[in-house]
PDB file of C-alpha atoms in Angstrom:
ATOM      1  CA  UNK A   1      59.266  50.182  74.034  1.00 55.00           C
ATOM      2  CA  UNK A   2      62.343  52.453  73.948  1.00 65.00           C
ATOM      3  CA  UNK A   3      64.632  52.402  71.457  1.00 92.00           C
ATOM      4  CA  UNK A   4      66.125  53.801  67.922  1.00 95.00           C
ATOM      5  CA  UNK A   5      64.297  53.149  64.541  1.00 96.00           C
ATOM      6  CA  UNK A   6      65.633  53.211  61.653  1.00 96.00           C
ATOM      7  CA  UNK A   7      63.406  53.190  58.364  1.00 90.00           C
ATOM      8  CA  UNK A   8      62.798  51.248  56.007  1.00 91.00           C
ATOM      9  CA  UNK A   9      65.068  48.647  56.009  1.00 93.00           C
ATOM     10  CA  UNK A  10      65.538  48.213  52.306  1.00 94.00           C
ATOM     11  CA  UNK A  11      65.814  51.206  50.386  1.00 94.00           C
ATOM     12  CA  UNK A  12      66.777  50.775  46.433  1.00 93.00           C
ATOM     13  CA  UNK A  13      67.500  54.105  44.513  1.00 91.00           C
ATOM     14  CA  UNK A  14      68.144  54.930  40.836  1.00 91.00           C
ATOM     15  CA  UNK A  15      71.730  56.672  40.506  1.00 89.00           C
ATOM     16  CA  UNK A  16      71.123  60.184  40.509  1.00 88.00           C
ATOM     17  CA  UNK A  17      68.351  60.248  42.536  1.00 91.00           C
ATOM     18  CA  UNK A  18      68.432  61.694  46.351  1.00 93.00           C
ATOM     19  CA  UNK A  19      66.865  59.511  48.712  1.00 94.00           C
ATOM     20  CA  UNK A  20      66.281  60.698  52.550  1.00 95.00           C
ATOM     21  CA  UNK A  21      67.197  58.043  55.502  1.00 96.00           C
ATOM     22  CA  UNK A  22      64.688  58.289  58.425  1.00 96.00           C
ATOM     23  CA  UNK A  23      66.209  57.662  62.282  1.00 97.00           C
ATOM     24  CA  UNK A  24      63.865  58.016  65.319  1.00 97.00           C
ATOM     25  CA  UNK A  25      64.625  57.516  69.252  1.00 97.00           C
ATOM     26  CA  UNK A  26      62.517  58.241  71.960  1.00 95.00           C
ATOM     27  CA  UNK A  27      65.370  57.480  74.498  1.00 91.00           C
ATOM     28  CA  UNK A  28      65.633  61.076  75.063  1.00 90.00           C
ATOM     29  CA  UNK A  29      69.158  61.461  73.910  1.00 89.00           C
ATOM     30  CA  UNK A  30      70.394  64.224  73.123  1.00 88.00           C
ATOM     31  CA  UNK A  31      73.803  63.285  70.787  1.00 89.00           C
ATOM     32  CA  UNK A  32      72.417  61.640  67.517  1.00 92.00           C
ATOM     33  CA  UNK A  33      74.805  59.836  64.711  1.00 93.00           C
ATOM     34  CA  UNK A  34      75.206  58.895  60.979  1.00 95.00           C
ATOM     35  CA  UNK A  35      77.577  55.568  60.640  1.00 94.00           C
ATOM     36  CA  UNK A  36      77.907  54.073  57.143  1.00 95.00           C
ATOM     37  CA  UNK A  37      79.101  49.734  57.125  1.00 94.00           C
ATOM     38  CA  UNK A  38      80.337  48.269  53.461  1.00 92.00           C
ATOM     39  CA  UNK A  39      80.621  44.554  53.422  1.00 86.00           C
ATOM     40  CA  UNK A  40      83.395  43.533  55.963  1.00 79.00           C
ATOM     41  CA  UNK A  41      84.346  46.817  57.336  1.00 82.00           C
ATOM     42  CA  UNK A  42      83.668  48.848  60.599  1.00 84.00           C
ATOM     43  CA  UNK A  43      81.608  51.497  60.796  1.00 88.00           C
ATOM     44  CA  UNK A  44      82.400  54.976  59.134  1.00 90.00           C
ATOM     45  CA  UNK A  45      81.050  58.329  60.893  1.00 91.00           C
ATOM     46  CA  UNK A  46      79.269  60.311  58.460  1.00 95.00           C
ATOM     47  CA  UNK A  47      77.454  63.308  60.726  1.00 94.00           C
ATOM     48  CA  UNK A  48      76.639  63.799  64.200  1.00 92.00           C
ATOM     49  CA  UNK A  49      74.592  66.166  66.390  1.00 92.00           C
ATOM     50  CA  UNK A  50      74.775  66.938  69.910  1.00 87.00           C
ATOM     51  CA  UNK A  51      71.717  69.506  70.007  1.00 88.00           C
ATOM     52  CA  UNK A  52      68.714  70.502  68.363  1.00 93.00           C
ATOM     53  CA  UNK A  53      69.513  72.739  64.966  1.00 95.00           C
ATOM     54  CA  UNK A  54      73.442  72.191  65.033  1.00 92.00           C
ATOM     55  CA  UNK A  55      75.383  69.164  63.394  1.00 93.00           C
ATOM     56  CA  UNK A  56      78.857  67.965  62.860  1.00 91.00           C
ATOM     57  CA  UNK A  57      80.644  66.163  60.034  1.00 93.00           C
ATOM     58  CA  UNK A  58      82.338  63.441  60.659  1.00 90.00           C
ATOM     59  CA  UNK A  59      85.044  61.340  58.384  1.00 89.00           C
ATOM     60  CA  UNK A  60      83.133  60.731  55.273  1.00 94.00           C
ATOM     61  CA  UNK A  61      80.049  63.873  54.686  1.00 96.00           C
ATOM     62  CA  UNK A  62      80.526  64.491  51.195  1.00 96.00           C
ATOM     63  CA  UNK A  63      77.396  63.957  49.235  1.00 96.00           C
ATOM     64  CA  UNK A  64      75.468  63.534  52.461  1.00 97.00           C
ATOM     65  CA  UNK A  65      73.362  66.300  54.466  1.00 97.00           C
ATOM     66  CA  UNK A  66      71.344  65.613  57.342  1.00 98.00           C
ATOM     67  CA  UNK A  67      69.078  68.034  59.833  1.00 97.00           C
ATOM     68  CA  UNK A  68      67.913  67.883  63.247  1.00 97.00           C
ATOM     69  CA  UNK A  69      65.221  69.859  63.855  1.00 97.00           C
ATOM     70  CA  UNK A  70      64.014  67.719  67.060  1.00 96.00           C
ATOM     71  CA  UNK A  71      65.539  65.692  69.342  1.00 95.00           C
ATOM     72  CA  UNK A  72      63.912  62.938  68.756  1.00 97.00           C
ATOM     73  CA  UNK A  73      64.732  62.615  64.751  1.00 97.00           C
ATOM     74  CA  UNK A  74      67.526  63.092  63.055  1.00 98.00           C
ATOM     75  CA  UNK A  75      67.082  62.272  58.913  1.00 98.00           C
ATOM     76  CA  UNK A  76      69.863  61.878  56.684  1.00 97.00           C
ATOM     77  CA  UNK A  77      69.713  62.621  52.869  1.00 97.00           C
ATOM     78  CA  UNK A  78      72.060  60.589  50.225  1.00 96.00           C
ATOM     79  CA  UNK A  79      72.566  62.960  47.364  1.00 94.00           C
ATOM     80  CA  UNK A  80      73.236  62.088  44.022  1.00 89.00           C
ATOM     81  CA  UNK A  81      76.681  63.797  45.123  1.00 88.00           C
ATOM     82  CA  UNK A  82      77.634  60.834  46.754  1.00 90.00           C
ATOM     83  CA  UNK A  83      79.881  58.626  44.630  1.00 89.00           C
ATOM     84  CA  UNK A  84      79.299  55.085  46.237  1.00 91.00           C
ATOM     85  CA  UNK A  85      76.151  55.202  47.688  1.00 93.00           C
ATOM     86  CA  UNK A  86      75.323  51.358  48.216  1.00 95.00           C
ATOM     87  CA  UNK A  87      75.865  50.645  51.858  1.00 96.00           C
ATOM     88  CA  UNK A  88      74.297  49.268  54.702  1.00 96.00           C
ATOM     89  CA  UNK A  89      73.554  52.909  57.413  1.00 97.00           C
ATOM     90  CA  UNK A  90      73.265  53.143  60.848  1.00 97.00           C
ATOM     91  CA  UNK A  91      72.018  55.745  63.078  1.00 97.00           C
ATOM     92  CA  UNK A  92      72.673  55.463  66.856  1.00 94.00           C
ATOM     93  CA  UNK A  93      72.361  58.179  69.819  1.00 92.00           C
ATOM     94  CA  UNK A  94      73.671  58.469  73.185  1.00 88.00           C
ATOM     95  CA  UNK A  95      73.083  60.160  76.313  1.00 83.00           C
ATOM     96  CA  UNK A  96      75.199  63.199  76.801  1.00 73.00           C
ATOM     97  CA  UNK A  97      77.586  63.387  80.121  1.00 59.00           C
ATOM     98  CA  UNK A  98      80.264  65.557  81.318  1.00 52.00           C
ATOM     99  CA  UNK A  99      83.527  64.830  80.644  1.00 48.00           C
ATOM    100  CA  UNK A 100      85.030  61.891  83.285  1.00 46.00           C
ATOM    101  CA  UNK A 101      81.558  60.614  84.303  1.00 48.00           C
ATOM    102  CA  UNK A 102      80.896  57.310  82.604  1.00 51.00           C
ATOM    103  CA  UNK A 103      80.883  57.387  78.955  1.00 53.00           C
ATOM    104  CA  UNK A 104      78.285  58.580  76.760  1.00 73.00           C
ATOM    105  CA  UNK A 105      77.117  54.664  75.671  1.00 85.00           C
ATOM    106  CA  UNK A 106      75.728  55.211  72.021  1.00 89.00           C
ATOM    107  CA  UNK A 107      73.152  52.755  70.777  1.00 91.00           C
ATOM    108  CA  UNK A 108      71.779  51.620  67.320  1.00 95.00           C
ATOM    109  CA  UNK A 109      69.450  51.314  65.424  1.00 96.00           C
ATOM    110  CA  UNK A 110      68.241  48.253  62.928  1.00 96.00           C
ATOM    111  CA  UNK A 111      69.980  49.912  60.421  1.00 96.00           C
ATOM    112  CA  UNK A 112      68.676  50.386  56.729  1.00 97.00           C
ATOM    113  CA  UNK A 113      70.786  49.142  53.387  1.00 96.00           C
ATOM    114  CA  UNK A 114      70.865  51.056  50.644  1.00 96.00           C
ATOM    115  CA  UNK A 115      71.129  50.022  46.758  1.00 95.00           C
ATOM    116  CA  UNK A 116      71.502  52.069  44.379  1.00 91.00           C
ATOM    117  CA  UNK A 117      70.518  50.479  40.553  1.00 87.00           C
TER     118      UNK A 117
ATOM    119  CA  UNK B   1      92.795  53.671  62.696  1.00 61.00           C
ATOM    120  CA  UNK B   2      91.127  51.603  65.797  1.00 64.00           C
ATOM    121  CA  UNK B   3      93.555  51.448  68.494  1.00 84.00           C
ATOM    122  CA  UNK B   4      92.655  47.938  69.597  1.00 92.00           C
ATOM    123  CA  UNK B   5      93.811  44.977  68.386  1.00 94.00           C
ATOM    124  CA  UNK B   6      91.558  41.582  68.659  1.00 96.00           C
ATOM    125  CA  UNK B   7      91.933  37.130  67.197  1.00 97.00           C
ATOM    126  CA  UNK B   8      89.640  37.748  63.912  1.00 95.00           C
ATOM    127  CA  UNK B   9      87.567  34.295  65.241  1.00 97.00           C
ATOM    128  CA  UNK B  10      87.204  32.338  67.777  1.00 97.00           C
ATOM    129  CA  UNK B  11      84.816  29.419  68.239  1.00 97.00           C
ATOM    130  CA  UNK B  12      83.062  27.935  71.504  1.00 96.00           C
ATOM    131  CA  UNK B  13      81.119  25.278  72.326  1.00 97.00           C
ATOM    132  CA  UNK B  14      77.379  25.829  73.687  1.00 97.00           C
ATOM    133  CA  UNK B  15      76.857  25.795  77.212  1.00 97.00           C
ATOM    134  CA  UNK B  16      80.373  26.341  77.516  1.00 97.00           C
ATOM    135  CA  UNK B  17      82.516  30.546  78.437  1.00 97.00           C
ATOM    136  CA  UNK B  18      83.532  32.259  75.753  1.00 98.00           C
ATOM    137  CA  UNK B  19      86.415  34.647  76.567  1.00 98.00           C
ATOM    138  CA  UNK B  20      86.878  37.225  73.867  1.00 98.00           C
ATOM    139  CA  UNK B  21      90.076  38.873  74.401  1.00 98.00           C
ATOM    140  CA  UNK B  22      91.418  42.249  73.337  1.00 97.00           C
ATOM    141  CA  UNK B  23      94.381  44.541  73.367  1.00 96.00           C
ATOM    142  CA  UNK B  24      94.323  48.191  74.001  1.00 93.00           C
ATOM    143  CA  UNK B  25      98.713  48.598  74.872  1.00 92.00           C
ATOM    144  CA  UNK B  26      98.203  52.318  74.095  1.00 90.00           C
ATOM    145  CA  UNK B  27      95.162  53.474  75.982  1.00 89.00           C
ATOM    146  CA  UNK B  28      95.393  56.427  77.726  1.00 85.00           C
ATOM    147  CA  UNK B  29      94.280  56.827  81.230  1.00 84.00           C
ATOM    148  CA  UNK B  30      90.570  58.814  80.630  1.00 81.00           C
ATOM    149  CA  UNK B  31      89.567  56.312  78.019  1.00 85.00           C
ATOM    150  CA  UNK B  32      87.282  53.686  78.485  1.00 88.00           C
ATOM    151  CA  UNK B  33      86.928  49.927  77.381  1.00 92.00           C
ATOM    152  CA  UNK B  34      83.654  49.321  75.226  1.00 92.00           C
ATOM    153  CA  UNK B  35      82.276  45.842  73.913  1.00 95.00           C
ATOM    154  CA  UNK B  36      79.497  45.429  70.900  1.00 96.00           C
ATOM    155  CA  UNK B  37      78.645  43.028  68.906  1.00 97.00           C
ATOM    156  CA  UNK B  38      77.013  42.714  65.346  1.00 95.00           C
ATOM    157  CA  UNK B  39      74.682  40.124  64.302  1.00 94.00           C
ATOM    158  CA  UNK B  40      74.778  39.752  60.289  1.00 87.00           C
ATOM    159  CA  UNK B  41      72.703  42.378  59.271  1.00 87.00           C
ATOM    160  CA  UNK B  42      71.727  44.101  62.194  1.00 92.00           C
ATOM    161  CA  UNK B  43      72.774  47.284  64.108  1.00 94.00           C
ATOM    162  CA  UNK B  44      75.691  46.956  66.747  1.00 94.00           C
ATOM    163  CA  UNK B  45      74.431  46.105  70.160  1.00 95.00           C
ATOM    164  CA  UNK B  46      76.071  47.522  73.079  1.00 94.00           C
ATOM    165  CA  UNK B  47      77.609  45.275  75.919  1.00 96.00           C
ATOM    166  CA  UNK B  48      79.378  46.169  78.283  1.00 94.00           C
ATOM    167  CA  UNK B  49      81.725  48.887  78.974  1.00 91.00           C
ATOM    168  CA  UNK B  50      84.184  49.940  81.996  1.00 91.00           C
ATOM    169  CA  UNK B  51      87.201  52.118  83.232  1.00 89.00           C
ATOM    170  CA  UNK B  52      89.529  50.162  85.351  1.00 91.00           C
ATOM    171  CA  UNK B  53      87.564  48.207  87.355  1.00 90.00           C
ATOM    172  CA  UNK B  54      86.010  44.619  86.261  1.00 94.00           C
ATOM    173  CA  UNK B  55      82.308  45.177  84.901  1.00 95.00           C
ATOM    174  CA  UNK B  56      79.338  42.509  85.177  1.00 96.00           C
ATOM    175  CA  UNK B  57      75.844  43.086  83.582  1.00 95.00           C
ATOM    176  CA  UNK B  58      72.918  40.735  82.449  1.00 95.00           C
ATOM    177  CA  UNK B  59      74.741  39.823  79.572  1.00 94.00           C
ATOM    178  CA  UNK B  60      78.636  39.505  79.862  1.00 97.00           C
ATOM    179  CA  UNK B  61      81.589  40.201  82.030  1.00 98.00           C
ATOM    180  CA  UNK B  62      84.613  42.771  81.450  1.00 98.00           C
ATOM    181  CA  UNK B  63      87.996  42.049  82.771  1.00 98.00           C
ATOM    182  CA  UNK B  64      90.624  44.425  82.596  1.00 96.00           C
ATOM    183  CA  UNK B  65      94.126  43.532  83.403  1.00 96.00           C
ATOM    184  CA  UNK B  66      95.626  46.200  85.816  1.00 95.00           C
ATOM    185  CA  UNK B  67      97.951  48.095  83.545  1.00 94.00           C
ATOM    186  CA  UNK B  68      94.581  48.271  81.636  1.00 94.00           C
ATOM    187  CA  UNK B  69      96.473  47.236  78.659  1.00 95.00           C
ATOM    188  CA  UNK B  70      94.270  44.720  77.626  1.00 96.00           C
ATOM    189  CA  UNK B  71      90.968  43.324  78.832  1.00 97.00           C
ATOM    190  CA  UNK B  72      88.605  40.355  78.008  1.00 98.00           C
ATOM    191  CA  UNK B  73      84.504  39.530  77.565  1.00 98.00           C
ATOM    192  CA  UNK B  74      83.440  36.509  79.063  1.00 98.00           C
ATOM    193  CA  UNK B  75      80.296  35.251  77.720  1.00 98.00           C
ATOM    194  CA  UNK B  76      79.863  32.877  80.548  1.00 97.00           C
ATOM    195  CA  UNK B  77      77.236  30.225  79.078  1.00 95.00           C
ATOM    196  CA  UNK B  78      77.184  30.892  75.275  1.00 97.00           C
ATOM    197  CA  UNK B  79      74.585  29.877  73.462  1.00 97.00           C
ATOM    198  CA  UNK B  80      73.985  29.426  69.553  1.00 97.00           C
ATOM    199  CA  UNK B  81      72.325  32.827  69.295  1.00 96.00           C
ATOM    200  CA  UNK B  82      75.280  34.813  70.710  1.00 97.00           C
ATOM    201  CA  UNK B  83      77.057  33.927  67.305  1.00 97.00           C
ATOM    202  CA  UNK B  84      78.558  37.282  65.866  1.00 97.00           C
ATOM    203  CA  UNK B  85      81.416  39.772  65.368  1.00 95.00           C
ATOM    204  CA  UNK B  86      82.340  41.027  68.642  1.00 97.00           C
ATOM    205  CA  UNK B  87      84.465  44.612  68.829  1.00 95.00           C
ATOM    206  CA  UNK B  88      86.348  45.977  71.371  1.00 95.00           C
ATOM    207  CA  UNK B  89      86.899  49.727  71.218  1.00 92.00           C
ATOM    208  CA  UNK B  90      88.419  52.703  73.321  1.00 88.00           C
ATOM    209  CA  UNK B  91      87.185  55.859  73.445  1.00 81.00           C
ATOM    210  CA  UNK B  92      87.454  58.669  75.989  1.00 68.00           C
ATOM    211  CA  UNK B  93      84.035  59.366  78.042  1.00 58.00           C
ATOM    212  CA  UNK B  94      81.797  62.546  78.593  1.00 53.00           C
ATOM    213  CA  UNK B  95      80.657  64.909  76.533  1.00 48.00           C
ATOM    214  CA  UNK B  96      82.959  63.905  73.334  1.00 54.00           C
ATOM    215  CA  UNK B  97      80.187  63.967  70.316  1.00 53.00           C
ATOM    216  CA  UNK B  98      82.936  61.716  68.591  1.00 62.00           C
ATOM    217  CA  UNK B  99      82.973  58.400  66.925  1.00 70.00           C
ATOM    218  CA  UNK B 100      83.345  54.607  67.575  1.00 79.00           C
ATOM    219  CA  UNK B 101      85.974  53.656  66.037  1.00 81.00           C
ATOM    220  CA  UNK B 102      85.368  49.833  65.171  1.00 82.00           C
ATOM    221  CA  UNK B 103      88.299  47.617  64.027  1.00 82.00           C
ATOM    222  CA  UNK B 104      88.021  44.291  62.654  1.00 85.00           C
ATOM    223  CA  UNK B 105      86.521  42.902  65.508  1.00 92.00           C
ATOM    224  CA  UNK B 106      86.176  38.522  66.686  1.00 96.00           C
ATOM    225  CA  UNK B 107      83.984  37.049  64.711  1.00 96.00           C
ATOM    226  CA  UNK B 108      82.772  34.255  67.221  1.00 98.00           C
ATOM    227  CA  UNK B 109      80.761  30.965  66.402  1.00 98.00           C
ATOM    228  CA  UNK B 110      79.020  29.202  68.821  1.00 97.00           C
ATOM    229  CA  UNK B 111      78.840  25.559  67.402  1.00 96.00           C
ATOM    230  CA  UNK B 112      76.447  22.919  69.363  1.00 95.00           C
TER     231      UNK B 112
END
């Protein structure tokens, strides 16, 4: 099956400790995103990457890094930078398309929440 | 801030449409209309989307009014398991590497 995973689904931390997010798609897309949810909000961009080796920030990257050394994956560390780490993450991708041809759909995955103890 | 504005719930009967409206007074003429939902605890799953004209997939229909102001989903035989938080967001197509910005969203209950 196609599709994004995201893993695991729980993840429970000590504070202070890094912990590293996995995301996987074998949709061959090439743009790849970070989204962060707390309880009863939207979705919060965190980092995104368009290409193999380069990455963006997005609203909220403090105390986060990610990498994206293939296509296919695109991991993102919490660091023991980040103040508030408890929330549920998403990582989606989308197909990339030239400006005016239908949009560049992005798609999720499962999503994994984080708790930090 | 999202630039759509949507009822925060809506209930339906089974069997029976849903319509999910939304209004989008200040989109501009390159963005598009996108629909996901969010089942409680899950990732968002994508819709339907569309530009100006009406849209029709396996799973919904998109009207959009012809100012494009505002638009709305039509779920046309819900059932109990399309019971979720359903967003409506603009964004401009291609090649934007940018975000989905998701407001509030309906949060729709299918009751049998």
């Amino acid at each position: 099956d196609g599709g994004i995973t995201q893993s695991p689904k729980y993840l429970f931390r000590k504070e202070g400790q890094n912990v590293t997010l996995s995301c996987e798609q074998n949709l061959n897309h090439d743009a790849m995103y970070w989204y962060r949810q707390d309880p009863g909000q939207g979705l919060r961009l965190i980092y995104y990457s368009q290409i193999v080796n380069d990455f963006q920030k997005g609203d909220i990257a403090e105390g986060y890094s990610v990498s994206r050394e293939k296509k296919e994956s695109f991991p993102l560390t919490v660091t023991s930078a980040q103040k508030n780490p408890t929330a549920f993450y998403l990582c989606a991708s989308s197909p990339l398309r030239y400006r005016g041809v239908s949009g560049d759909t992005q798609y999720f995955g499962p999503g994994t929440r984080l708790t930090v103890l | 801030d999202a630039k759509t504005t949507q009822p925060p719930s809506m209930d339906c009967a089974e069997g029976r449409a849903a319509n999910l409206p939304c209004n989008h007074s200040t989109i501009s003429g390159n963005e598009y209309v996108y629909w996901y939902r969010q089942i409680h605890s899950q990732g968002p799953q994508y819709i339907i989307h569309g530009l100006k004209n009406n849209e029709t997939n396996e799973m919904a229909s998109l009207i959009i009014t012809e100012d494009r102001k505002s638009s709305t989903l039509i779920l046309p035989h819900a059932t109990l398991r399309d019971t979720a938080v359903y967003y409506c967001i603009v964004r401009v197509g291609g090649n934007q590497g940018g975000k989905l910005i998701f407001g509030q969203g309906t949060e729709l209950s299918v009751k049998p």
